[in-house]
Each structure stands twice: as C-alpha cells, then as structure tokens.
Short mmCIF file of C-alpha atoms and ligand atoms in Angstrom, two decimals:
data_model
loop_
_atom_site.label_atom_id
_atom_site.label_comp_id
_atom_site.label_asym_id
_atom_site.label_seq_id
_atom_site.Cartn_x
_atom_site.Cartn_y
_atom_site.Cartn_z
CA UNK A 1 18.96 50.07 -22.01
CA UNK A 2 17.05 48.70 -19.10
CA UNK A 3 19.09 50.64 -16.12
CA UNK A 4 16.86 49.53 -12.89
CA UNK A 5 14.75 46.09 -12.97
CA UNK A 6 12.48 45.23 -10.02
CA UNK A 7 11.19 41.52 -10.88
CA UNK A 8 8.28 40.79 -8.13
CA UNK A 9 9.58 42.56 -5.56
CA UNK A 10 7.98 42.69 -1.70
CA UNK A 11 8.69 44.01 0.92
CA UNK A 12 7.02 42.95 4.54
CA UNK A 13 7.95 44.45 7.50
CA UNK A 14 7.29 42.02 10.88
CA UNK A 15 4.96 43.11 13.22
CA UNK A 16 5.43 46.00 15.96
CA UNK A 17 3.99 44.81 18.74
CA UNK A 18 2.73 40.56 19.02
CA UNK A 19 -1.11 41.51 18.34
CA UNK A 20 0.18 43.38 15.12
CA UNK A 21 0.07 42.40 11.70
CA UNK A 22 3.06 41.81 9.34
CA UNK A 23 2.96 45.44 6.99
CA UNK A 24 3.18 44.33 3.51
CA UNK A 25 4.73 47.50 2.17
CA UNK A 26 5.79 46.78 -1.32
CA UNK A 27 3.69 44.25 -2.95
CA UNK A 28 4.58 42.07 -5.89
CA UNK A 29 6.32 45.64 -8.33
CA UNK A 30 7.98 45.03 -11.37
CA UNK A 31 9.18 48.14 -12.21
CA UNK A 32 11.98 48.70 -15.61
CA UNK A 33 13.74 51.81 -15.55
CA UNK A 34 16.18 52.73 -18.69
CA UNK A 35 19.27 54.22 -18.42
CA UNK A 36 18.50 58.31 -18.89
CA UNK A 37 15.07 58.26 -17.91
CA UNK A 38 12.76 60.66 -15.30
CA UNK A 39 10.60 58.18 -13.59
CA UNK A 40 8.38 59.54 -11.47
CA UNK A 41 6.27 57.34 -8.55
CA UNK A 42 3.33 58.76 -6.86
CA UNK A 43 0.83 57.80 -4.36
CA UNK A 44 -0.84 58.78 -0.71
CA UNK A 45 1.25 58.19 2.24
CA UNK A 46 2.17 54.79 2.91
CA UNK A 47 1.53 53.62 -0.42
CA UNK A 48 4.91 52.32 -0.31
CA UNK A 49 6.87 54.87 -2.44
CA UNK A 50 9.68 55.14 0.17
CA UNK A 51 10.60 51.66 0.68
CA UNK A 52 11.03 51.29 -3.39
CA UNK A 53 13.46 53.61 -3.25
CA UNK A 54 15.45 52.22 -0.29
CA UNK A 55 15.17 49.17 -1.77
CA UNK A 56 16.73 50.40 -5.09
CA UNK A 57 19.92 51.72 -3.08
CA UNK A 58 19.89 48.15 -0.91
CA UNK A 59 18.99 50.25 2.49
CA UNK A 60 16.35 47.30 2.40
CA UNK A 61 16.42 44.37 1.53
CA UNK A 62 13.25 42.74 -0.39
CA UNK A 63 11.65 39.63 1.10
CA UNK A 64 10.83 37.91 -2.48
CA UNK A 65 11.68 38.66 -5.63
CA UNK A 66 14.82 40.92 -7.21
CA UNK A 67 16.77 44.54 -7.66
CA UNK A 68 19.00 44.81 -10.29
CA UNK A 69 20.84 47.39 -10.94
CA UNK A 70 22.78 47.28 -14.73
CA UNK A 71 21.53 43.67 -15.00
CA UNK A 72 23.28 42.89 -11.14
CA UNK A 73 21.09 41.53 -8.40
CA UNK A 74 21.85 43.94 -5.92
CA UNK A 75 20.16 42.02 -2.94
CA UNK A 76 22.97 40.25 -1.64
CA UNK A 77 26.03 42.44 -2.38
CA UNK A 78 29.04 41.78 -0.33
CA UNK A 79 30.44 45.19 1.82
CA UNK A 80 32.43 46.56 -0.58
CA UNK A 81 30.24 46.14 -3.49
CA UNK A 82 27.52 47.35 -1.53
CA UNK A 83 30.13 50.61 -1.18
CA UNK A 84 30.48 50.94 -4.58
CA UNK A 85 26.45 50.44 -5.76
CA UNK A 86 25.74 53.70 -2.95
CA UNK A 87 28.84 55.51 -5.23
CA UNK A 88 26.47 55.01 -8.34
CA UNK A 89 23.38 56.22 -6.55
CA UNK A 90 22.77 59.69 -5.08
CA UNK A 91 19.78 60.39 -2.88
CA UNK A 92 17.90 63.26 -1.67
CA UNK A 93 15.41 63.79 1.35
CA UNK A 94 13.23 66.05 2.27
CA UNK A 95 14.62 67.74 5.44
CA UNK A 96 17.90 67.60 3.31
CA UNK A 97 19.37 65.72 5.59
CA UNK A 98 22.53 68.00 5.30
CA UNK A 99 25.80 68.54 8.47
CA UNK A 100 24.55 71.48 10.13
CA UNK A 101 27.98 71.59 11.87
CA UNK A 102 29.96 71.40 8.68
CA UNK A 103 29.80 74.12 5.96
CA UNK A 104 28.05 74.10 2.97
CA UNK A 105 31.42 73.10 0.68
CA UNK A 106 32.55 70.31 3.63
CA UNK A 107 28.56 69.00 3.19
CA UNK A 108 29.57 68.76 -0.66
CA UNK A 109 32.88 67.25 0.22
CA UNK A 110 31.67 64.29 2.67
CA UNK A 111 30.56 61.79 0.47
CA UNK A 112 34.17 62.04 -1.50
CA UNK A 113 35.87 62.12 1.73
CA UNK A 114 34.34 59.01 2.72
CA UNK A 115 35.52 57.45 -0.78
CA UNK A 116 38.69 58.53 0.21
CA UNK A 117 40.08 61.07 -2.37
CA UNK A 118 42.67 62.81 -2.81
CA UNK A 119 42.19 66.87 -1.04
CA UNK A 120 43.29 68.44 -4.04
CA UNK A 121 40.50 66.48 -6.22
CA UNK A 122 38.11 66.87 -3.51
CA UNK A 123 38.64 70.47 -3.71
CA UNK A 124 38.19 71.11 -7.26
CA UNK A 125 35.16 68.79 -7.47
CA UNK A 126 33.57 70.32 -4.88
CA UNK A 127 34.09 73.86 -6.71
CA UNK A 128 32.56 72.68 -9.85
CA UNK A 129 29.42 71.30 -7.92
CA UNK A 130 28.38 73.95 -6.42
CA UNK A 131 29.28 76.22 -9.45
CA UNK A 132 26.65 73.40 -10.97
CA UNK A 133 23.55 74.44 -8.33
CA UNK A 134 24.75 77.89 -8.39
CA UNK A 135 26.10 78.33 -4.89
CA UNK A 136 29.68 79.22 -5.35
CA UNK A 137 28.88 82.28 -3.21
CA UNK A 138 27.47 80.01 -0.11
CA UNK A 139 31.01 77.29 0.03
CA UNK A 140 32.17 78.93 3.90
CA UNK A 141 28.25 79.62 4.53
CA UNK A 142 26.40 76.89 7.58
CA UNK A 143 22.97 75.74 6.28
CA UNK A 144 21.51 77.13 8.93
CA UNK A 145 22.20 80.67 7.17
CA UNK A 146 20.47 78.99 3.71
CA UNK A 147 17.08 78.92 2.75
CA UNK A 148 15.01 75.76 1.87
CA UNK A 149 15.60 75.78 -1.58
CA UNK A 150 19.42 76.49 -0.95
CA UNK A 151 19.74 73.84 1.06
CA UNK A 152 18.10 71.36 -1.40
CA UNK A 153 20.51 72.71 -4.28
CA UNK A 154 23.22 71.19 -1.70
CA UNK A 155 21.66 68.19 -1.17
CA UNK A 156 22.03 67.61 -4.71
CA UNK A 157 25.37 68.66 -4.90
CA UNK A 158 26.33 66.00 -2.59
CA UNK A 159 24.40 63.35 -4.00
CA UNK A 160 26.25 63.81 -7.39
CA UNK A 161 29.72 64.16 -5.93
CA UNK A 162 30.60 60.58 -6.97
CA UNK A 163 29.45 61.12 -10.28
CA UNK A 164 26.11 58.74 -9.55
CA UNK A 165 24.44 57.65 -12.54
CA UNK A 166 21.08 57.72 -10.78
CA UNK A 167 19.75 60.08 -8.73
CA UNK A 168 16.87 59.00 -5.58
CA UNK A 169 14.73 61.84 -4.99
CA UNK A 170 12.05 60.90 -1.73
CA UNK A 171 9.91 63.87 -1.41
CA UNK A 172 12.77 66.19 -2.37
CA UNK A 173 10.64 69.59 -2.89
CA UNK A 174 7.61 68.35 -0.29
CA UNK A 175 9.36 70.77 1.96
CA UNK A 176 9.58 73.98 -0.13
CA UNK A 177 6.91 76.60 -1.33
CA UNK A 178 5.74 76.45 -4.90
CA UNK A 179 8.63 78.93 -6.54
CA UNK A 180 11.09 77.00 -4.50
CA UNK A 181 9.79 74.02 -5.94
CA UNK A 182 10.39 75.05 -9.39
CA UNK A 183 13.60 75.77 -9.29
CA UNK A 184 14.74 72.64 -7.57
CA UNK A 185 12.70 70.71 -10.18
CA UNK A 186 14.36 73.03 -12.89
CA UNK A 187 17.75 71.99 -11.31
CA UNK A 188 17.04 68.10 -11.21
CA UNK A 189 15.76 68.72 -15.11
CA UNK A 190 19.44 69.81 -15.61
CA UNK A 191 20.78 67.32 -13.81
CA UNK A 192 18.51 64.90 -16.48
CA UNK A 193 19.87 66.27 -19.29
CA UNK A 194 23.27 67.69 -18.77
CA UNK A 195 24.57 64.91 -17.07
CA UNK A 196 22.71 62.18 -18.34
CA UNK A 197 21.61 61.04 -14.83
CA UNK A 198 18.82 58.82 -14.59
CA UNK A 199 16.50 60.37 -11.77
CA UNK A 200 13.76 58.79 -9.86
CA UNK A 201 11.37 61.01 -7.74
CA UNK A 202 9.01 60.02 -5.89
CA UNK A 203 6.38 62.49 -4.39
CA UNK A 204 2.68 62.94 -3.64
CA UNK A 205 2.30 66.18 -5.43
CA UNK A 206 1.22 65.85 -9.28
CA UNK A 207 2.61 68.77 -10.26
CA UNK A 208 6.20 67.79 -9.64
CA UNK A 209 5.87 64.62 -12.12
CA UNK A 210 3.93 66.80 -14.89
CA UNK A 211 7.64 69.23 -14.47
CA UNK A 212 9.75 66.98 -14.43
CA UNK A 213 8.85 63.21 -15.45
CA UNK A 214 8.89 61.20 -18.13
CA UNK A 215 7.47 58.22 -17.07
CA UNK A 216 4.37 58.25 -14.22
CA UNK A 217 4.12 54.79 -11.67
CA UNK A 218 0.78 55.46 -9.61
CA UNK A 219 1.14 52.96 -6.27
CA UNK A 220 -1.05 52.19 -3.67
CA UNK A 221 -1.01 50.26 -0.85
CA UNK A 222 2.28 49.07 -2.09
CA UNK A 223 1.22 47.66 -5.87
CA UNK A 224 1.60 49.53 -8.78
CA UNK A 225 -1.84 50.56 -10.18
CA UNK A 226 -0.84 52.60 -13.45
CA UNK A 227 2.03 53.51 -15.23
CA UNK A 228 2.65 55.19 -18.27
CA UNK A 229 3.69 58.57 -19.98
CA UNK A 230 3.11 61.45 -18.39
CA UNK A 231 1.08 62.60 -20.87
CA UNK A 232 -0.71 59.24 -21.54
CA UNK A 233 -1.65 59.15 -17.77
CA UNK A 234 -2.56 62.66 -17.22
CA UNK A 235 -4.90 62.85 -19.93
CA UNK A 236 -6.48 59.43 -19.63
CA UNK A 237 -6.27 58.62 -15.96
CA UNK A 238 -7.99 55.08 -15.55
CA UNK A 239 -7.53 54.14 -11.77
CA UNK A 240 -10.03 56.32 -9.25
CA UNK A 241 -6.45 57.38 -7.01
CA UNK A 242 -4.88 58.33 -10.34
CA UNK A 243 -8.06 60.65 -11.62
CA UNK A 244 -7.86 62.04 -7.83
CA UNK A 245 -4.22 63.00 -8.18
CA UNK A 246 -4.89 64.38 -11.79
CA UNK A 247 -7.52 66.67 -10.98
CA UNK A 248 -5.59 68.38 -8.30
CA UNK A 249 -4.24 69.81 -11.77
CA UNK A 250 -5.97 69.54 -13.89
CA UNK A 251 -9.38 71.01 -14.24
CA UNK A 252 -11.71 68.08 -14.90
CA UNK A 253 -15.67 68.21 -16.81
CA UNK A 254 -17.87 69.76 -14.68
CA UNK A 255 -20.65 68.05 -12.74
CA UNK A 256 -23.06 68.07 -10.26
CA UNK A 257 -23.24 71.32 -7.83
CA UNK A 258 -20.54 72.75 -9.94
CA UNK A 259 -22.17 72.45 -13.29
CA UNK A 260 -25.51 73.58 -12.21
CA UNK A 261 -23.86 76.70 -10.35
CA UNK A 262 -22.41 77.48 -14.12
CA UNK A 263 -25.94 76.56 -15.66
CA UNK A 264 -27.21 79.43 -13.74
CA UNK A 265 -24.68 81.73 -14.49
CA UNK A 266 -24.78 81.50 -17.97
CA UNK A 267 -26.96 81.26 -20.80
CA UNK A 268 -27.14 78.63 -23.83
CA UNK A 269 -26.09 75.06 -24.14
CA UNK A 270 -22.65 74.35 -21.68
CA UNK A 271 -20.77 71.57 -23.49
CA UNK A 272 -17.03 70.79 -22.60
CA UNK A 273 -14.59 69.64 -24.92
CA UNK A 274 -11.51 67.56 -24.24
CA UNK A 275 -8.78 68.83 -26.26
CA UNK A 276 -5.87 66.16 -26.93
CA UNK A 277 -2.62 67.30 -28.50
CA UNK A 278 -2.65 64.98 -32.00
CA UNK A 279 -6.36 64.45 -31.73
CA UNK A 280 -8.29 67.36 -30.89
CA UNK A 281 -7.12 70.88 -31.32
CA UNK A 282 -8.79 73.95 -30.00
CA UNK A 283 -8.93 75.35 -33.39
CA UNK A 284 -10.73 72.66 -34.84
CA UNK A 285 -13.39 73.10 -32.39
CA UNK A 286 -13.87 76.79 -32.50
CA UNK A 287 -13.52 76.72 -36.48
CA UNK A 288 -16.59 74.27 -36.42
CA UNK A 289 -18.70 76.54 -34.11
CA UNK A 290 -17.90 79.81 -35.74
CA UNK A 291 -19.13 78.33 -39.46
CA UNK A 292 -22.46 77.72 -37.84
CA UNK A 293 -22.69 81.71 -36.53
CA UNK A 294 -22.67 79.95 -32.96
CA UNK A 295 -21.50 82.44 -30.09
CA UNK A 296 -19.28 80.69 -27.48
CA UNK A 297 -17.52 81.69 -24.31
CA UNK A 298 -15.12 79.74 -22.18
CA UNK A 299 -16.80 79.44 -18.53
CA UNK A 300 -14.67 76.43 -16.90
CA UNK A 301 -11.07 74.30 -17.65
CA UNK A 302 -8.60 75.69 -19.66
CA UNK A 303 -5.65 74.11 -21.38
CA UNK A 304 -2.40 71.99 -19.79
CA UNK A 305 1.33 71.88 -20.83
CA UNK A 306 2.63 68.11 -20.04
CA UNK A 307 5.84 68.03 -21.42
CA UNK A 308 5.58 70.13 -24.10
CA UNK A 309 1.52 68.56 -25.32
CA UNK A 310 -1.21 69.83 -25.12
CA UNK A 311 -4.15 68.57 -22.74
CA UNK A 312 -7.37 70.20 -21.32
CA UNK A 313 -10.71 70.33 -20.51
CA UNK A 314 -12.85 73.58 -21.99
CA UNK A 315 -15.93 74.07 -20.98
CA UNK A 316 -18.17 76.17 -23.02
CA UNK A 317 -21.52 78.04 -22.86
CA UNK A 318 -22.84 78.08 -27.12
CA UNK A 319 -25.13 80.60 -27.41
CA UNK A 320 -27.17 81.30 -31.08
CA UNK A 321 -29.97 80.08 -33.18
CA UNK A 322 -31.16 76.47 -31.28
CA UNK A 323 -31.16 74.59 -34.75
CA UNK A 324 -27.75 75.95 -35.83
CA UNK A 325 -25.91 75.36 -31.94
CA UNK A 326 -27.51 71.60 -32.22
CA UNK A 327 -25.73 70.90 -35.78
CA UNK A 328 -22.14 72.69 -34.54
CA UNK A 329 -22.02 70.08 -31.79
CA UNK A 330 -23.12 67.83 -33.77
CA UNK A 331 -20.31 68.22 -36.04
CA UNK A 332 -17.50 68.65 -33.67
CA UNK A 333 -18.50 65.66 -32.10
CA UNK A 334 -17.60 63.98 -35.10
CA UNK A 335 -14.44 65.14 -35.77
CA UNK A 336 -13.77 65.63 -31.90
CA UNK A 337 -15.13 62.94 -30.50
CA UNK A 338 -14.08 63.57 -26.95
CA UNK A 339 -16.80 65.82 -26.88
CA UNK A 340 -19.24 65.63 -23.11
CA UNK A 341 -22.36 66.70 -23.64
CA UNK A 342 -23.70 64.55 -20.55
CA UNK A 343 -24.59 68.12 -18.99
CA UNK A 344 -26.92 69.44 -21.96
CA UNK A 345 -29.57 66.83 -21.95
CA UNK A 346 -30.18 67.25 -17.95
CA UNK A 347 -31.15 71.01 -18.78
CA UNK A 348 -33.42 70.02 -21.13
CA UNK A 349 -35.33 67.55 -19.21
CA UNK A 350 -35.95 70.54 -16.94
CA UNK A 351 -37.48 72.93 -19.05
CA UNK A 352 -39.68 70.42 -20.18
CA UNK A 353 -40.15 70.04 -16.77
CA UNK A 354 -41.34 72.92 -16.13
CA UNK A 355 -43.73 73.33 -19.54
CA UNK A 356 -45.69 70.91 -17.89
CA UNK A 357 -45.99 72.53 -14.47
CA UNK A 358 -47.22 75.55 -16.22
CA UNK A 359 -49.69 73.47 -18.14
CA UNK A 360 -51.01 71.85 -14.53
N1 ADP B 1 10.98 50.13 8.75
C1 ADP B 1 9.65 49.90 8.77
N2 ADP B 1 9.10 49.09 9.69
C2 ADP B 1 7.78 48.84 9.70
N3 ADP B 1 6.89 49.35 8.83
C3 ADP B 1 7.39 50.17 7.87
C4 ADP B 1 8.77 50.49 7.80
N4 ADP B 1 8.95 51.33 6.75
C5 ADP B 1 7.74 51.52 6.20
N5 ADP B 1 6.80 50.83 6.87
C6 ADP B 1 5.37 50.77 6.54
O1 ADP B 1 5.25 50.41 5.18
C7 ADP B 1 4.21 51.12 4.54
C8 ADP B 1 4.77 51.92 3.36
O2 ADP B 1 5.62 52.95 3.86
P1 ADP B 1 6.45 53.93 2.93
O3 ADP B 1 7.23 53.14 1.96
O4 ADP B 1 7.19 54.86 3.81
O5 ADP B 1 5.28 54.70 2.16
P2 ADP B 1 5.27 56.14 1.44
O6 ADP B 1 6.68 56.57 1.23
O7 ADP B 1 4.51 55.91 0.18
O8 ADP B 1 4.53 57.05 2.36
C9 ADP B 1 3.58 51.99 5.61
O9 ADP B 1 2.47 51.31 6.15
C10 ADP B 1 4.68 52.11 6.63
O10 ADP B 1 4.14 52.33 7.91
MG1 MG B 2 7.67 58.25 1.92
#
C-alpha cells in the first residue's frame, strides 16, 4: 500500500537578494513510498534531500505538483488537520534538537503534552518509550549529562510518542562517531520492524542506507537520478554521483596508479571478479581455478553484506602454468561473466614492449 506519493513535486525558493536567482531546490520528484518501508535518500549537500522531507511533513509547501500522505493531498490542510498529519509523522535532526532545560522524560513527554493528554497516560507512555531506546535509567537526567548517541535515542523517543506511522530522519546519525552510528541505526531498524513504522532517512553517508534501507533514491541538484534496491543500486550503480557514493564502500576494480602499484607487487595475471549473490558465487570461481592447478591469492576488494546478499569486488593475482591460467579465466568468464580482465592485456602489451627494446 502506497503510504507517501510525491506526483511532480518542486520546490523554488525566491531569490535572497534582487541580483539572485530563484533556487530550484526540489525539481520535478515523484517519489512512492509503501506503508512499512525503509526508504533511504542520498545525495551531496544541497541536493535537495532536506526540503523533501519538510515537504513530506507540510513544513513547506511545494510550488507545483502534490504530497499525499494515505492517498490525502496534504498541501493545503486546514490548522487542525495540519495538527493531526505532524501526530502521524515523527522527525529527527541532527543536533537532536532536544529541551536542554527540560529533562530527558519531560523531552519525551512534550509532544503528548502539546496533544493534550491526560498526565496519567502521559506518564506511562513516556515510561514505555524510553524503556523502548533503553534509557529508563536517564528519565530525571538533562541532555546535557547524555552523550550523542543518548541523546539521539531521545530524539526518537519523542518522535514516536504519538504513535507516528512514519518516521523523518534528516541526517539523524551525521553527528555521531561510527559505533554511535550503529546503534542508532540498530534502534531505527527496531523501530522498522517492531512497530511497523515506515522510516525515511535521508543522509549523505552510504553506509547508513546499506544498514538500514530498503529502498535507495540518489538526488542531485534536486531531481532524482536513481532509485532502486539497495542491493540493485549498490552493486550496479549507473549514475557517476551514485558510483562515487558506492565506492566510499565498497571497494571498486582496480585501475590506473592503483592497479599498476599491485602489478608490481605481485606476480602472475591480476584479474578481478565481481561476485553477485544469485549470479556469481565465490566458490564457483575458485572451484574453476583450482581444477586447472592455478595458484591464486586475493590482493584487492573483498566481499559486502547489503541486506543480507552478497556483493564484491575480488581482485586476484593467478599464478601457474601460462597455458593452464589462460583456460581457468577463460572458463570462469563463462560461467561468471562479470569477470574484468581490462587490467591483464595492458601488462602484456608491456612485456612485449620491452622484447623489442631488447631486440633494438
Ligand atoms: N528556506 C530556504 N530558502 C532559500 N533556499 C533554500 C531554503 N532551503 C533550502 N534552500 C536551498 O535549496 C537547496 C537544497 O537544500 P536542502 O534541501 O537543504 O539540501 P540538502 O538537504 O540535500 O543538503 C540548496 O541550494 C539550499 O541552499
Ligand atoms: Mg539537508
């Protein structure tokens, strides 16, 4: 069930100054989000990532096309519906955006006392929350006395005190160091499955979406350039920004300075295979070169985990009788054919090369 619909959606904001342009932030998205999903959106600063998401919570409003949230038009909600639509969505910042004069269970507590409940359901809402993000221990504590990750696990525990069925995240672990990171992202995967929240992220860090997403939207300069899978986009990035963000992790075929630096390091023929989860396994690879008595050692790339597949680059130096390493590529390029050998024939040109230079 289609949850969040952006039909042609734009977003310009007027000029700063009177020699300024217009900013065309978001630019013509269509964007379908189902009910239960991890989307995630990423993209350089300024693609536009931000202003999707405050358009999906009607914080802006788009200059053409529509939001709809659950198959409403959300653009031109009247006050109290507009009240309502924020109930349904939670959102989470970056600098966590959390009371530093109230304490961490009164942080909790706001959103609810803003809704105007009851104190005795307050109270017992706010216990179970932070039971949720494990900070029962931390309810009388400031967020000054918190650390980064702490104080994220209470930004989320205020974003889901209304029960939201989607959850904003804008940059939500930018702030926090890798370990930190993890264990916010493990939270928000909890918050995925065990309450059935539909969650979308958006970030500028790769590794976040291959934790935590389902679904990858690449934007830049406001348009969406590629969306898909996770795993469909990590291991078969088409756009030049979306190879850029996948190689920050993971390991891509060797070239140029890099792949000579390993030519000199190591002996024999340096071929890299691509191994895709349902297309190309590792052992299919190495069963093929050990038939043929071919030596091989792993010398760059190693294998990924996205979402539970398997995806990776490995690139190896095959080292044995010429004829017999010639036929074991050979034949796992036919039954792999993701196979690069792009590097081999360069080497080769070389040597010959240099049989001539002897010879003159
Ligand atoms: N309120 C605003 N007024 C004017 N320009 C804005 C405003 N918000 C965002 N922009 C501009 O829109 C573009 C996209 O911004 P943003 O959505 O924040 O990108 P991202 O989150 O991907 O970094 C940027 O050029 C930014 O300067
Ligand atoms: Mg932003």
């Amino acid at each position: 069930m289609t949850l969040i619909r952006l039909s042609g959606v734009s977003k310009t904001f007027p000029p700063a100054t009177k020699n300024d342009r217009p900013v065309v932030a978001v630019d013509d998205v269509d964007l379908d989000i189902a009910a239960g999903e991890v989307v995630g959106i990423v993209g350089y600063s300024g693609a536009g990532k931000s202003t999707v998401l405050r358009l999906l919570n009607a914080l802006e409003t788009p200059s053409s096309g529509s939001v709809e949230i659950d198959g409403r038009d959300i653009t031109s909600l009247r006050e109290r519906d507009l009240r309502t639509l924020r109930g349904d969505i939670g959102m989470i910042f970056q600098q966590f955006n959390l009371f530093e004069s109230r304490t961490v269970e009164k942080n909790v507590a706001y959103p609810l006392e803003i809704a105007g409940r009851p104190k005795a359901e307050i109270a017992s809402r706010v216990k179970e929350l932070l039971s949720f993000v494990g900070l029962s221990d931390k309810a009388k504590n400031h967020p000054e006395q918190l650390s980064g990750g702490q104080k994220q696990r209470v930004g989320i525990a205020r974003a889901l005190a209304t029960s939201p069925r989607i959850l904003l995240a804008d940059e939500a672990t930018s702030a926090l160091d890798p370990d930190t990171t993890q264990e916010v992202l493990a939270l928000l995967g909890r918050v995925n499955q065990e309450l059935g929240v539909t969650i979308v992220v958006i970030t500028h860090e790769m590794d976040v979406i291959r934790t935590l997403a389902d679904r990858v939207v690449v934007m830049e300069a406001g348009r969406i350039i590629e969306q898909g899978t996770v795993f469909d986009v990590l291991s078969a990035p088409r756009h030049a920004a979306t190879r850029r963000f996948v190689s920050s992790i993971i390991e891509d075929v060797p070239q140029g300075d890099q792949l000579a630096a390993l030519q000199t390091r190591h002996p024999g023929r340096i071929v890299t295979f691509t191994i895709r989860d349902g297309d190309v396994t590792q052992a299919d690879v190495f069963a093929t070169l050990s038939r043929h008595g071919v030596r091989f050692e792993l010398i760059h790339g190693g294998i990924n985990d996205i979402r539970g597949r398997v995806f990776g680059h490995l690139t190896l130096a095959l080292t044995g009788e010429p004829d017999a390493v010639s036929q074991a590529i050979i034949e796992a390029a036919a039954h792999a054919p993701l196979v690069e050998e792009t590097l081999v024939e360069k080497k080769e040109e070389t040597l010959v090369e240099k049989k001539e230079d002897h010879r003159g």
